[in-house]
Structures are given as structure tokens and as C-alpha cells.
Short mmCIF file of C-alpha atoms and ligand atoms in Angstrom, two decimals:
data_model
loop_
_atom_site.label_atom_id
_atom_site.label_comp_id
_atom_site.label_asym_id
_atom_site.label_seq_id
_atom_site.Cartn_x
_atom_site.Cartn_y
_atom_site.Cartn_z
CA MET Y 94 26.97 21.81 -17.68
CA ASN Y 95 24.20 19.23 -17.16
CA ARG Y 96 22.96 17.55 -20.31
CA PHE Y 97 19.52 17.04 -18.82
CA ASP Y 98 16.94 19.35 -17.24
CA THR Y 99 16.63 16.90 -14.36
CA ASP Y 100 18.03 13.44 -13.55
CA ILE Y 101 14.86 11.58 -12.60
CA ILE Y 102 11.35 12.64 -13.45
CA ILE Y 103 8.52 10.94 -11.54
CA ALA Y 104 5.05 10.91 -13.12
CA GLY Y 105 2.59 10.91 -10.22
CA GLY Y 106 3.07 12.22 -6.67
CA GLY Y 107 0.73 9.79 -4.88
CA LEU Y 108 2.00 7.66 -2.01
CA ALA Y 109 4.46 5.78 -4.24
CA GLY Y 110 5.79 8.77 -6.23
CA ALA Y 111 6.17 11.05 -3.20
CA THR Y 112 7.87 8.33 -1.13
CA LEU Y 113 10.31 7.61 -3.97
CA ALA Y 114 11.15 11.31 -4.25
CA LEU Y 115 11.78 11.53 -0.50
CA ALA Y 116 13.90 8.36 -0.48
CA LEU Y 117 16.02 9.64 -3.39
CA SER Y 118 16.53 12.99 -1.69
CA ARG Y 119 17.70 11.22 1.49
CA VAL Y 120 19.83 8.47 -0.05
CA VAL Y 121 21.24 9.97 -3.27
CA PRO Y 122 21.03 13.74 -2.61
CA SER Y 123 23.26 14.51 -5.60
CA LEU Y 124 20.41 13.55 -7.95
CA ARG Y 125 18.03 16.18 -9.26
CA VAL Y 126 14.49 14.84 -8.91
CA THR Y 127 11.30 16.32 -10.40
CA VAL Y 128 7.80 15.13 -9.47
CA VAL Y 129 4.89 15.91 -11.79
CA GLU Y 130 1.52 15.51 -10.05
CA ALA Y 131 -1.90 16.03 -11.62
CA TYR Y 132 -3.65 16.87 -8.34
CA PRO Y 133 -3.20 20.49 -7.19
CA LEU Y 134 -1.33 19.76 -3.96
CA SER Y 135 1.93 21.60 -3.61
CA THR Y 136 4.75 21.64 -1.05
CA ASP Y 137 4.51 25.46 -1.18
CA ALA Y 138 1.00 25.68 0.26
CA LEU Y 139 0.38 22.99 2.84
CA PRO Y 140 -2.40 23.15 5.42
CA GLU Y 141 -1.07 24.19 8.86
CA ASP Y 142 -3.31 21.89 10.85
CA TYR Y 143 -4.31 18.33 10.46
CA GLN Y 144 -7.69 17.23 11.74
CA PRO Y 145 -8.37 13.49 11.39
CA SER Y 146 -11.66 12.97 9.59
CA TYR Y 147 -14.10 10.16 10.31
CA ASP Y 148 -14.32 9.36 6.60
CA ALA Y 149 -10.61 9.36 5.75
CA ARG Y 150 -9.31 6.24 3.96
CA SER Y 151 -6.49 4.34 5.61
CA THR Y 152 -3.66 1.90 4.85
CA ALA Y 153 -2.30 -0.94 6.94
CA LEU Y 154 1.46 -0.51 7.17
CA ALA Y 155 3.43 -3.65 7.88
CA TRP Y 156 6.19 -3.64 10.48
CA GLY Y 157 8.75 -3.75 7.68
CA SER Y 158 7.27 -0.52 6.27
CA ARG Y 159 7.72 1.19 9.62
CA LEU Y 160 11.41 0.27 9.50
CA ILE Y 161 11.74 1.85 6.05
CA PHE Y 162 9.92 5.02 7.15
CA GLU Y 163 12.18 5.22 10.20
CA GLU Y 164 15.25 5.17 7.98
CA LEU Y 165 13.73 7.86 5.77
CA GLY Y 166 13.13 10.02 8.84
CA LEU Y 167 9.38 10.00 8.30
CA TRP Y 168 8.19 7.61 10.96
CA GLN Y 169 8.17 10.03 13.88
CA ARG Y 170 5.75 12.32 12.07
CA LEU Y 171 3.66 9.48 10.65
CA SER Y 172 3.31 7.76 14.01
CA GLU Y 173 1.51 10.82 15.45
CA HIS Y 174 -1.66 9.51 13.78
CA ALA Y 175 -0.93 5.80 13.34
CA THR Y 176 -2.79 3.12 15.28
CA PRO Y 177 -0.75 0.03 16.22
CA ILE Y 178 -2.02 -3.43 15.25
CA ARG Y 179 -1.23 -5.63 18.22
CA GLN Y 180 -3.19 -8.69 17.05
CA ILE Y 181 -4.45 -10.06 13.77
CA HIS Y 182 -7.47 -12.33 14.02
CA VAL Y 183 -8.20 -14.50 10.96
CA SER Y 184 -11.49 -16.39 10.88
CA ASP Y 185 -14.02 -18.07 8.62
CA ARG Y 186 -17.68 -17.17 9.10
CA GLY Y 187 -19.81 -20.09 10.31
CA ARG Y 188 -16.78 -22.41 10.59
CA PHE Y 189 -14.46 -23.43 13.41
CA GLY Y 190 -11.13 -22.46 11.92
CA ALA Y 191 -9.52 -19.32 13.30
CA THR Y 192 -6.06 -18.13 14.10
CA ARG Y 193 -4.63 -15.25 16.05
CA LEU Y 194 -1.25 -13.60 15.55
CA THR Y 195 -0.03 -11.38 18.34
CA ALA Y 196 2.78 -8.86 18.46
CA GLU Y 197 3.71 -10.22 21.86
CA GLU Y 198 4.52 -13.71 20.57
CA HIS Y 199 6.90 -12.07 18.07
CA GLY Y 200 8.48 -9.99 20.84
CA GLN Y 201 7.59 -6.60 19.43
CA ALA Y 202 5.28 -3.68 20.06
CA ALA Y 203 3.08 -4.10 17.00
CA LEU Y 204 2.58 -6.32 13.96
CA GLY Y 205 1.91 -3.21 11.90
CA TYR Y 206 0.06 0.12 11.96
CA VAL Y 207 -2.97 1.76 10.42
CA ALA Y 208 -2.40 5.26 9.08
CA ASP Y 209 -4.84 7.43 7.24
CA ASN Y 210 -3.85 8.16 3.66
CA ARG Y 211 -4.42 11.91 3.97
CA TRP Y 212 -2.03 12.09 6.92
CA MET Y 213 0.54 9.96 5.09
CA GLY Y 214 0.32 12.29 2.09
CA LEU Y 215 0.62 15.41 4.22
CA SER Y 216 3.56 13.98 6.19
CA LEU Y 217 5.40 13.17 2.97
CA MET Y 218 4.77 16.66 1.61
CA ARG Y 219 6.02 18.29 4.83
CA GLU Y 220 9.22 16.22 4.74
CA LEU Y 221 9.72 17.06 1.06
CA GLN Y 222 9.55 20.78 1.84
CA GLY Y 223 13.13 20.92 3.03
CA THR Y 224 14.59 18.98 0.11
CA GLN Y 225 15.84 19.74 -3.41
CA VAL Y 226 12.93 17.86 -5.01
CA GLN Y 227 11.11 19.97 -7.61
CA TRP Y 228 7.36 19.51 -7.21
CA ARG Y 229 5.22 20.51 -10.19
CA ALA Y 230 1.46 20.50 -9.56
CA PRO Y 231 -1.07 20.62 -11.00
CA ALA Y 232 0.68 19.26 -14.06
CA GLU Y 233 0.44 16.12 -16.10
CA VAL Y 234 2.89 13.86 -17.91
CA LEU Y 235 1.48 13.30 -21.40
CA GLY Y 236 4.09 10.99 -22.87
CA MET Y 237 7.74 10.24 -23.41
CA SER Y 238 10.20 9.69 -26.23
CA SER Y 239 13.77 8.41 -26.20
CA GLN Y 240 16.67 10.77 -26.71
CA ALA Y 241 20.41 10.18 -26.65
CA GLY Y 242 21.25 8.65 -23.25
CA GLY Y 243 17.90 9.54 -21.72
CA VAL Y 244 14.28 10.52 -22.28
CA SER Y 245 12.26 13.57 -23.24
CA VAL Y 246 9.03 13.88 -21.28
CA ALA Y 247 6.03 15.99 -22.33
CA VAL Y 248 4.62 17.87 -19.32
CA LYS Y 249 1.37 19.82 -19.49
CA ALA Y 250 0.75 22.63 -16.98
CA GLY Y 251 -2.34 24.73 -17.71
CA GLU Y 252 -2.37 25.35 -21.44
CA ASP Y 253 1.40 24.93 -21.84
CA VAL Y 254 3.19 21.77 -22.86
CA VAL Y 255 6.95 21.66 -22.28
CA GLN Y 256 9.54 18.98 -22.96
CA VAL Y 257 11.62 18.03 -19.95
CA SER Y 258 14.75 15.94 -20.55
CA ALA Y 259 15.87 13.43 -17.93
CA GLN Y 260 18.04 10.36 -17.52
CA CYS Y 261 15.02 8.30 -16.53
CA LEU Y 262 11.22 8.47 -16.18
CA VAL Y 263 9.60 6.66 -13.25
CA VAL Y 264 5.89 6.03 -13.80
CA ALA Y 265 3.91 6.21 -10.53
CA ASP Y 266 0.53 7.24 -11.90
CA GLY Y 267 -1.56 4.62 -10.08
CA GLY Y 268 -3.60 1.51 -10.83
CA ARG Y 269 -5.40 2.92 -13.83
CA SER Y 270 -2.09 4.12 -15.20
CA GLY Y 271 -2.63 5.80 -18.54
CA LEU Y 272 1.13 6.00 -19.11
CA ARG Y 273 1.65 2.26 -18.61
CA GLU Y 274 -0.75 1.66 -21.49
CA SER Y 275 0.46 4.46 -23.73
CA LEU Y 276 4.11 3.46 -23.30
CA GLY Y 277 3.23 -0.08 -24.39
CA PHE Y 278 3.82 -2.07 -21.19
CA GLN Y 279 1.91 -5.35 -21.24
CA ALA Y 280 -0.39 -5.45 -18.21
CA ARG Y 281 -2.36 -8.49 -17.17
CA HIS Y 282 -5.76 -7.84 -15.57
CA ASP Y 283 -7.51 -10.65 -13.65
CA ASN Y 284 -11.00 -9.74 -12.65
CA TYR Y 285 -12.16 -11.02 -9.27
CA GLY Y 286 -15.80 -10.47 -10.28
CA GLN Y 287 -16.30 -8.67 -6.95
CA ASN Y 288 -16.32 -5.15 -5.58
CA ALA Y 289 -14.54 -3.58 -2.62
CA LEU Y 290 -16.71 -1.44 -0.39
CA ILE Y 291 -14.68 0.94 1.75
CA THR Y 292 -15.94 2.80 4.79
CA ASN Y 293 -15.30 3.49 8.49
CA VAL Y 294 -17.47 2.02 11.23
CA SER Y 295 -18.03 2.69 14.93
CA THR Y 296 -18.42 -0.19 17.35
CA SER Y 297 -19.75 -0.48 20.88
CA ASP Y 298 -16.72 -2.54 22.00
CA SER Y 299 -13.12 -1.41 21.69
CA HIS Y 300 -11.07 -3.00 18.91
CA ARG Y 301 -8.23 -3.49 21.41
CA PHE Y 302 -5.81 -2.84 18.54
CA THR Y 303 -6.97 -5.93 16.64
CA ALA Y 304 -7.15 -6.25 12.85
CA PHE Y 305 -9.75 -8.75 11.70
CA GLU Y 306 -9.52 -10.70 8.46
CA ARG Y 307 -12.82 -12.52 8.06
CA PHE Y 308 -13.69 -14.89 5.26
CA THR Y 309 -17.34 -15.40 4.48
CA ASP Y 310 -19.13 -17.46 1.82
CA ALA Y 311 -19.84 -14.12 0.07
CA GLY Y 312 -16.19 -12.95 0.09
CA PRO Y 313 -13.54 -11.70 2.49
CA MET Y 314 -13.64 -8.59 4.66
CA ALA Y 315 -11.05 -6.76 6.74
CA LEU Y 316 -11.54 -4.47 9.73
CA LEU Y 317 -8.51 -2.43 10.71
CA PRO Y 318 -8.25 -0.64 14.07
CA GLY Y 319 -8.44 3.12 13.81
CA GLY Y 320 -8.62 6.07 16.13
CA ALA Y 321 -11.49 8.40 15.31
CA PRO Y 322 -11.60 11.80 16.96
CA GLY Y 323 -13.89 11.50 19.97
CA CYS Y 324 -14.04 7.71 20.13
CA PRO Y 325 -10.54 6.24 20.39
CA GLY Y 326 -10.60 2.47 20.18
CA HIS Y 327 -14.13 2.35 18.84
CA GLN Y 328 -13.54 3.00 15.14
CA SER Y 329 -12.38 0.55 12.49
CA ALA Y 330 -11.76 0.87 8.77
CA LEU Y 331 -13.76 -1.66 6.79
CA VAL Y 332 -12.85 -3.21 3.42
CA TRP Y 333 -15.73 -5.48 2.45
CA THR Y 334 -15.78 -7.66 -0.67
CA LEU Y 335 -19.21 -7.94 -2.25
CA SER Y 336 -20.72 -9.33 -5.44
CA ASP Y 337 -22.52 -6.87 -7.75
CA SER Y 338 -25.95 -7.91 -6.44
CA ALA Y 339 -24.89 -7.84 -2.75
CA LEU Y 340 -23.36 -4.39 -3.27
CA GLU Y 341 -26.48 -3.09 -4.95
CA ALA Y 342 -28.68 -4.48 -2.16
CA LEU Y 343 -26.45 -2.90 0.50
CA LEU Y 344 -26.40 0.49 -1.18
CA GLY Y 345 -30.21 0.43 -1.18
CA LEU Y 346 -30.24 0.32 2.66
CA ASP Y 347 -30.04 3.21 5.12
CA SER Y 348 -27.14 3.45 7.57
CA GLU Y 349 -28.89 1.33 10.20
CA GLY Y 350 -29.71 -1.38 7.65
CA ARG Y 351 -26.09 -1.41 6.44
CA CYS Y 352 -24.81 -1.82 10.02
CA GLN Y 353 -27.27 -4.65 10.54
CA ARG Y 354 -26.12 -6.41 7.36
CA LEU Y 355 -22.50 -6.05 8.47
CA GLN Y 356 -23.38 -7.40 11.91
CA ASP Y 357 -24.88 -10.51 10.27
CA ARG Y 358 -21.72 -11.12 8.24
CA PHE Y 359 -19.09 -10.19 10.80
CA GLY Y 360 -20.65 -11.24 14.11
CA TRP Y 361 -20.16 -9.69 17.54
CA ARG Y 362 -16.40 -9.69 18.13
CA LEU Y 363 -16.52 -5.88 18.15
CA GLY Y 364 -19.90 -5.61 19.88
CA ARG Y 365 -22.59 -3.68 18.01
CA PHE Y 366 -21.91 -1.69 14.84
CA THR Y 367 -23.37 1.70 15.69
CA ARG Y 368 -22.38 3.90 12.75
CA MET Y 369 -21.18 3.54 9.17
CA GLY Y 370 -19.54 6.51 7.43
CA GLU Y 371 -19.52 7.49 3.77
CA VAL Y 372 -19.06 4.47 1.56
CA SER Y 373 -17.08 4.19 -1.65
CA HIS Y 374 -16.74 1.13 -3.87
CA TYR Y 375 -14.98 -0.08 -6.97
CA PRO Y 376 -14.60 -3.33 -8.96
CA LEU Y 377 -11.72 -5.55 -7.90
CA LYS Y 378 -9.00 -6.85 -10.14
CA LEU Y 379 -5.43 -7.97 -9.89
CA THR Y 380 -3.20 -6.05 -12.30
CA THR Y 381 0.43 -6.95 -12.85
CA VAL Y 382 2.94 -6.21 -15.58
CA ALA Y 383 5.28 -8.89 -16.89
CA GLU Y 384 8.24 -6.50 -16.94
CA PRO Y 385 8.29 -3.21 -15.03
CA VAL Y 386 11.23 -1.68 -16.92
CA ARG Y 387 12.18 -0.53 -20.40
CA PRO Y 388 15.20 1.52 -21.45
CA GLY Y 389 14.67 4.88 -19.77
CA VAL Y 390 11.46 3.94 -17.88
CA ALA Y 391 10.47 2.07 -14.70
CA LEU Y 392 7.01 1.41 -13.28
CA VAL Y 393 6.42 1.53 -9.51
CA GLY Y 394 3.50 1.36 -7.06
CA ASN Y 395 0.04 0.56 -8.33
CA ALA Y 396 1.14 1.23 -11.91
CA ALA Y 397 3.29 -1.93 -11.61
CA HIS Y 398 0.93 -4.03 -9.46
CA THR Y 399 -2.55 -3.46 -8.05
CA LEU Y 400 -3.56 -6.10 -5.51
CA HIS Y 401 -6.77 -7.02 -3.70
CA PRO Y 402 -6.97 -4.61 -0.75
CA VAL Y 403 -8.22 -7.12 1.85
CA ALA Y 404 -4.77 -8.60 2.46
CA GLY Y 405 -3.34 -5.07 2.93
CA GLN Y 406 -0.17 -5.75 0.92
CA GLY Y 407 -0.26 -3.28 -2.00
CA PHE Y 408 1.51 -0.24 -0.60
CA ASN Y 409 3.83 -2.34 1.56
CA LEU Y 410 5.01 -4.22 -1.52
CA ALA Y 411 5.32 -0.95 -3.44
CA LEU Y 412 7.48 0.50 -0.67
CA ARG Y 413 9.89 -2.44 -0.79
CA GLY Y 414 10.08 -2.00 -4.57
CA LEU Y 415 10.89 1.71 -4.17
CA VAL Y 416 13.72 0.89 -1.78
CA THR Y 417 15.11 -1.57 -4.33
CA LEU Y 418 14.92 1.00 -7.13
CA VAL Y 419 16.65 3.66 -5.02
CA GLU Y 420 19.40 1.17 -4.25
CA GLN Y 421 19.93 0.54 -7.98
CA PHE Y 422 20.06 4.29 -8.72
CA GLN Y 423 22.60 4.68 -5.93
CA ILE Y 424 24.79 1.95 -7.45
CA GLY Y 425 24.32 3.52 -10.91
CA VAL Y 426 25.50 6.91 -9.64
CA GLU Y 427 28.53 5.36 -7.92
CA GLN Y 428 29.46 3.54 -11.13
CA GLY Y 429 28.78 6.59 -13.31
CA ARG Y 430 26.22 4.75 -15.43
CA PRO Y 431 23.25 6.43 -17.18
CA LEU Y 432 20.31 5.85 -14.83
CA GLY Y 433 17.89 4.84 -17.59
CA ASP Y 434 20.29 2.12 -18.70
CA LEU Y 435 18.87 -1.41 -18.55
CA GLY Y 436 21.96 -2.40 -16.59
CA VAL Y 437 20.60 -0.16 -13.78
CA LEU Y 438 16.84 -0.65 -14.18
CA GLY Y 439 17.17 -4.40 -14.85
CA GLY Y 440 18.77 -4.66 -11.39
CA TYR Y 441 15.56 -3.26 -9.90
CA GLN Y 442 13.48 -5.86 -11.73
CA ARG Y 443 15.74 -8.76 -10.74
CA ALA Y 444 16.07 -7.72 -7.10
CA HIS Y 445 12.36 -7.03 -6.59
CA GLN Y 446 10.92 -9.87 -8.67
CA GLN Y 447 10.88 -12.65 -6.09
CA ASP Y 448 9.26 -10.53 -3.37
CA TRP Y 449 6.78 -9.17 -5.90
CA GLN Y 450 5.77 -12.59 -7.26
CA GLN Y 451 5.50 -14.14 -3.79
CA THR Y 452 3.42 -11.26 -2.43
CA VAL Y 453 1.06 -11.32 -5.41
CA ARG Y 454 0.69 -15.09 -5.02
CA PHE Y 455 0.18 -14.79 -1.24
CA SER Y 456 -2.55 -12.16 -1.47
CA ASP Y 457 -4.20 -13.71 -4.54
CA SER Y 458 -4.37 -17.23 -3.08
CA LEU Y 459 -5.67 -15.88 0.23
CA ILE Y 460 -8.56 -14.33 -1.70
CA ARG Y 461 -9.17 -17.27 -4.02
CA ILE Y 462 -8.99 -19.98 -1.34
CA PHE Y 463 -10.83 -18.02 1.33
CA GLY Y 464 -13.33 -16.34 -0.94
CA GLN Y 465 -15.02 -19.57 -2.07
CA ALA Y 466 -18.27 -20.98 -0.72
CA SER Y 467 -17.64 -24.65 -1.63
CA ALA Y 468 -17.81 -27.09 1.31
CA PRO Y 469 -14.53 -28.98 0.58
CA LEU Y 470 -12.67 -25.69 0.32
CA ALA Y 471 -14.26 -24.45 3.54
CA ALA Y 472 -13.09 -27.62 5.29
CA ALA Y 473 -9.61 -27.11 3.85
CA ARG Y 474 -9.65 -23.52 5.13
CA ASP Y 475 -10.57 -24.71 8.63
CA ALA Y 476 -7.74 -27.19 8.49
CA GLY Y 477 -5.45 -24.44 7.21
CA LEU Y 478 -6.37 -21.94 9.89
CA MET Y 479 -6.16 -24.51 12.69
CA GLY Y 480 -2.95 -25.81 11.15
CA LEU Y 481 -1.50 -22.32 11.37
CA ASP Y 482 -2.21 -22.33 15.09
CA LEU Y 483 -0.79 -25.80 15.59
CA LEU Y 484 2.30 -25.47 13.42
CA PRO Y 485 4.55 -22.71 14.75
CA GLY Y 486 6.65 -22.78 11.55
CA ALA Y 487 3.63 -22.15 9.31
CA LYS Y 488 2.29 -19.47 11.60
CA ARG Y 489 5.65 -17.74 11.71
CA TRP Y 490 5.81 -17.79 7.89
CA PHE Y 491 2.30 -16.30 7.69
CA ALA Y 492 3.15 -13.68 10.31
CA ARG Y 493 6.35 -12.65 8.52
CA ARG Y 494 4.38 -12.14 5.29
CA ALA Y 495 1.73 -10.10 7.14
CA MET Y 496 4.46 -8.01 8.78
CA GLY Y 497 6.13 -7.36 5.45
CA VAL Y 498 9.40 -8.93 6.55
CA GLY Y 499 9.04 -12.19 4.63
CA GLY Y 500 10.64 -11.20 1.34
CA ARG Y 501 14.25 -10.68 0.34
CA LYS Y 502 16.47 -8.15 2.09
CA PRO Y 503 17.20 -5.08 0.02
CA VAL Y 504 19.47 -2.81 1.99
CA ILE Y 505 20.44 0.64 0.82
CA ARG Y 506 24.13 0.65 1.50
CA GLY Y 507 25.29 3.22 4.00
CA HIS Y 508 21.73 3.94 5.09
CA GLY Y 509 20.62 0.59 6.44
CA VAL Y 510 17.19 0.91 4.86
CA GLY Y 511 16.11 -2.70 4.97
CA THR Y 512 12.82 -4.51 4.52
CA GLY Y 513 13.71 -8.06 5.31
CA THR Y 514 15.55 -7.66 8.57
CA GLU Y 515 14.28 -8.80 11.91
CA PRO Y 516 12.64 -5.99 13.88
CA ALA Y 517 15.40 -3.79 15.23
CA HIS Y 518 13.32 -1.39 17.30
CA HIS Y 519 10.84 -1.74 20.06
CA GLU Y 520 8.45 0.88 21.30
C1 FAD B 187 -9.43 0.57 -0.54
C2 FAD B 187 -7.97 0.35 -0.54
C3 FAD B 187 -7.36 -0.10 0.61
C4 FAD B 187 -6.00 -0.34 0.62
N1 FAD B 187 -5.43 -0.77 1.76
C5 FAD B 187 -4.11 -1.01 1.75
C6 FAD B 187 -3.48 -1.46 2.95
O1 FAD B 187 -4.12 -1.62 3.99
N2 FAD B 187 -2.13 -1.69 2.92
C7 FAD B 187 -1.41 -1.53 1.77
O2 FAD B 187 -0.19 -1.79 1.79
N3 FAD B 187 -1.97 -1.08 0.64
C8 FAD B 187 -3.29 -0.83 0.60
N4 FAD B 187 -3.88 -0.37 -0.53
C9 FAD B 187 -3.03 -0.09 -1.70
C10 FAD B 187 -2.46 1.32 -1.63
O3 FAD B 187 -3.44 2.26 -1.37
C11 FAD B 187 -1.77 1.62 -2.94
O4 FAD B 187 -0.76 0.66 -3.12
C12 FAD B 187 -1.15 2.97 -2.97
O5 FAD B 187 -2.09 3.97 -2.77
C13 FAD B 187 -0.49 3.15 -4.33
O6 FAD B 187 -0.17 4.43 -4.54
P1 FAD B 187 0.33 4.94 -5.95
O7 FAD B 187 1.09 6.17 -5.64
O8 FAD B 187 0.96 3.85 -6.73
O9 FAD B 187 -1.00 5.27 -6.75
P2 FAD B 187 -2.04 6.45 -6.49
O10 FAD B 187 -2.27 6.64 -5.05
O11 FAD B 187 -3.21 6.14 -7.36
O12 FAD B 187 -1.32 7.76 -7.04
C14 FAD B 187 -1.17 8.05 -8.39
C15 FAD B 187 -0.96 9.55 -8.54
O13 FAD B 187 -0.61 9.84 -9.88
C16 FAD B 187 -1.29 11.04 -10.30
N5 FAD B 187 -1.36 10.96 -11.76
C17 FAD B 187 -2.11 10.13 -12.52
N6 FAD B 187 -1.83 10.29 -13.82
C18 FAD B 187 -0.87 11.26 -13.90
C19 FAD B 187 -0.15 11.86 -14.99
N7 FAD B 187 -0.34 11.48 -16.26
N8 FAD B 187 0.75 12.83 -14.71
C20 FAD B 187 0.98 13.22 -13.42
N9 FAD B 187 0.32 12.67 -12.35
C21 FAD B 187 -0.58 11.70 -12.60
C22 FAD B 187 -2.61 10.99 -9.57
O14 FAD B 187 -3.15 12.29 -9.40
C23 FAD B 187 -2.21 10.35 -8.22
O15 FAD B 187 -1.87 11.32 -7.25
C24 FAD B 187 -5.23 -0.12 -0.56
C25 FAD B 187 -5.85 0.33 -1.72
C26 FAD B 187 -7.21 0.56 -1.72
C27 FAD B 187 -7.85 1.07 -2.97
#
């Protein structure tokens, strides 16, 4: 008889929690996995059709993330609505420095892909349908206490609160993680003093599958190629960093005024901005925890690290962390160890730490160096961007980071799920 109600309980079924559940079901199918998700989306009642929406939010998936999704058997479905990034153009407004990375020079079909979050969520839910994963929604994890060899987790569904025992709790409740705080993990928050404005825009010229990273004296912006219904090639997803006053001024404008303001900052590489969709915005900060594990608990996804969105690294880093955690659980099962044991969870921390620290440093320094108006820094940026073009080694390093293949190489044994390998597939 099993001592526990379930083996692993995951608090939060967002992109990180749902991907972890799918990966566990594929790689260690003997484990019983329960996901508790506050939002009322269930694998039992999924929409039949998917219609891309102009206002959907999207995520840039690095090449390394595609490889992981392929191994999880999710890529084929995801790729139905994913736009390839064939070039990345990095530039500095009003300065000479610019660099261009192309998929061709790296001998592959794409540097990465842009997928809309709603489609990613739906694809994950459809794949989870055929698995043993128990999906409880809407329901909320309220807290956790230790019990012999495992944990007891309080789960609230409607008016009822039940205790669910498990070997291990994985916290995947997002960047504003209430559980991280209530379980006493020390998080460090560094405020960027800026806001991210998120929207979709239409352009008169085609994006030609180019992602633009543009640094301006007011802060960085990214435009990712998308494929809106009705105007393929002429829609991009915008992440625009703005100070409080610049944000307020922009929000006071009508759609035409907003497009004009964007045109002034971005220039004409995409022709004229003809439409801006619904905008959303939020203050930017970098959140990281010193240690993502405790006996019986591990933090993943945004609960463990929330990065600046312009560099497009957050989910890609999270995905590599999930692969590492699954690998440790697999080893734990093989060795018959309790999965909440620090001998198992500490392996996740050690194996993921270097990639995590390097990716945080990479995305943070990109923002801090390129988000400054000072003239000496601007000159250094020009030198840096031109240097990238002139020094193949530096450019290759930058490209490998952007493609999500620059970190260590966790490989789930027997499944070949790897994040650090050279591209193995071509379209
Ligand atoms: C504007 C923007 C653009 C981005 N662009 C990129 C990009 O291009 N590339 C990239 O790699 N990353 C990007 N990211 C980061 C990426 O979106 C996140 O890394 C990813 O969404 C993290 O998912 P998560 O599952 O950790 O958190 P979330 O998506 O926040 O999910 C948390 C889930 O937990 C649930 N929950 C909360 N509390 C509880 C509880 N107590 N009990 C049960 N459930 C609970 C919530 O309902 C939610 O579903 C971007 C982020 C933003 C904001």
C-alpha cells in the first residue's frame, strides 16, 4: 500500500507546472503526479478549436527549448502555431552599433520560435489528457507542513480544505509566488525602476521572420515575429520598457499616437506601424532566490526566478531547470530514495545553478548596459555590438545564449532530453 496520496504535488499549472507534469509522465511514468491549479482550466473540458487572437501574449522559445519539446512529444502540436525566428537584429537607437544573427550562419532552420502562450497552454493540456497526471482545478495550495518522509499539503477546492500527503511539493505558482514567501524562502528583488508594456502591432512591411532587440536611451524594446490571422508576416509582439512618466504619457495617447511614438523610438525597419492592440503593463524587477530547495520542497519557473522579459530568457531557463529536476527525480526513483530528500533535490540545485546564474547575469547585464543613456556607455555598446560582428567567437557565444544552448548539458538518461547539445534536427 502507498504511504502517500500522491508522489509529487505541483502547486500551479501554468507553463512551468504543466510542463513539469508532462515531463514526469513521459520520463518517470511510475510516479503519481498531482497538479493543483487555481485557474479553472481542466483537462476534462478543453475547447475543441483554437483560434489565434490578435491580442494573445507570446513567448520566444529558444532552439534548445524546441529540442526539449520534441523529446516530450509536444513540439509537433506546438509548431502548428509557432513562428520561426530566422534572424535576430540587435541595434542601438541613434548609434552605429548593430549586429545580426542568422539561422543560416548556424546551419539550422531557425534560431528560435515565437508561440502564443494560450496555444502553449492548450497544447500542454491536450497532451496531459492521455496521461496519469491528476489535474485539480480550480483549487489552491494553501500551505505545507513536514511529515515523516514527506510533506502534507493543504489544498482548498471550493469551501473544502483537504490535506494531501506527498513525497515532495514542487512550487510553480509564478513570479508573485505566495507560497515562496509563506514557506520562508529568501527571495531577492531588484527593481529596474521601469515598466514593461506588452502589446501586438501590425506593420506595413513583413517582419521576414526577424526578431528585433533595440536599445534606446529610454530603455530596451523587443519585437518578435508573429503570425496574426489575416496578415501573416505583418504582426509582431512588442515588449517595450518605459519609465513611469513615459508609460503614463503613452497611455494618454490614442492608438494612432501610440503607433507614432513607437515609430519614433523604433524607426522604419518594419515600415509603418499601422495598428497597436490591447496593451498591458507591469513594473519590472529581477527576482531570484538564493536556494530553490528545502527538505520536501523545490521551486521552479517564475517562482524561482523572474527575469526581464526583453531578453526572452525566463521560460527557456525555467524549462532547462525542469528537465534537470526530472532527471534528479528519475535518479531518486532508480535509487529508491525519498524524492523530497535533500540528496535528490540538492542535485537539482547543483546541476541547474551554473546555467541559472549565467542566464540571470546575461539578461541582467544586457538590460543594465544597454538600458543606459550615458555617452561613454553608449560608445561601449557600439563597440560591443560591432565587436560581436567582427569577432566570430563572441558572436557565437552570444548566439548560443540566445538559442538556449549555451548552458550545461542536462540529459535525461534513456530519453535524450538535452538542452545543451548542438542542434540535432533541421526542418
Ligand atoms: C511580458 C512577458 C514576456 C515574456 N516573454 C518571454 C519570452 O519571450 N521567452 C521566455 O523564455 N520567457 C518569457 N517570459 C517569461 C515566461 O512567461 C515565464 O517564465 C513563464 O510564464 C513562467 O511560468 P510559470 O508557470 O512559472 O508562472 P505562471 O505562468 O505565473 O503560472 C503560475 C500558475 O500558478 C497558479 N497559482 C498561483 N498560486 C497558486 C496556488 N497557491 N495554488 C495553485 N495554483 C496557483 C496560477 O493560477 C498560474 O496558473 C515572459 C514573461 C512576460 C511577463
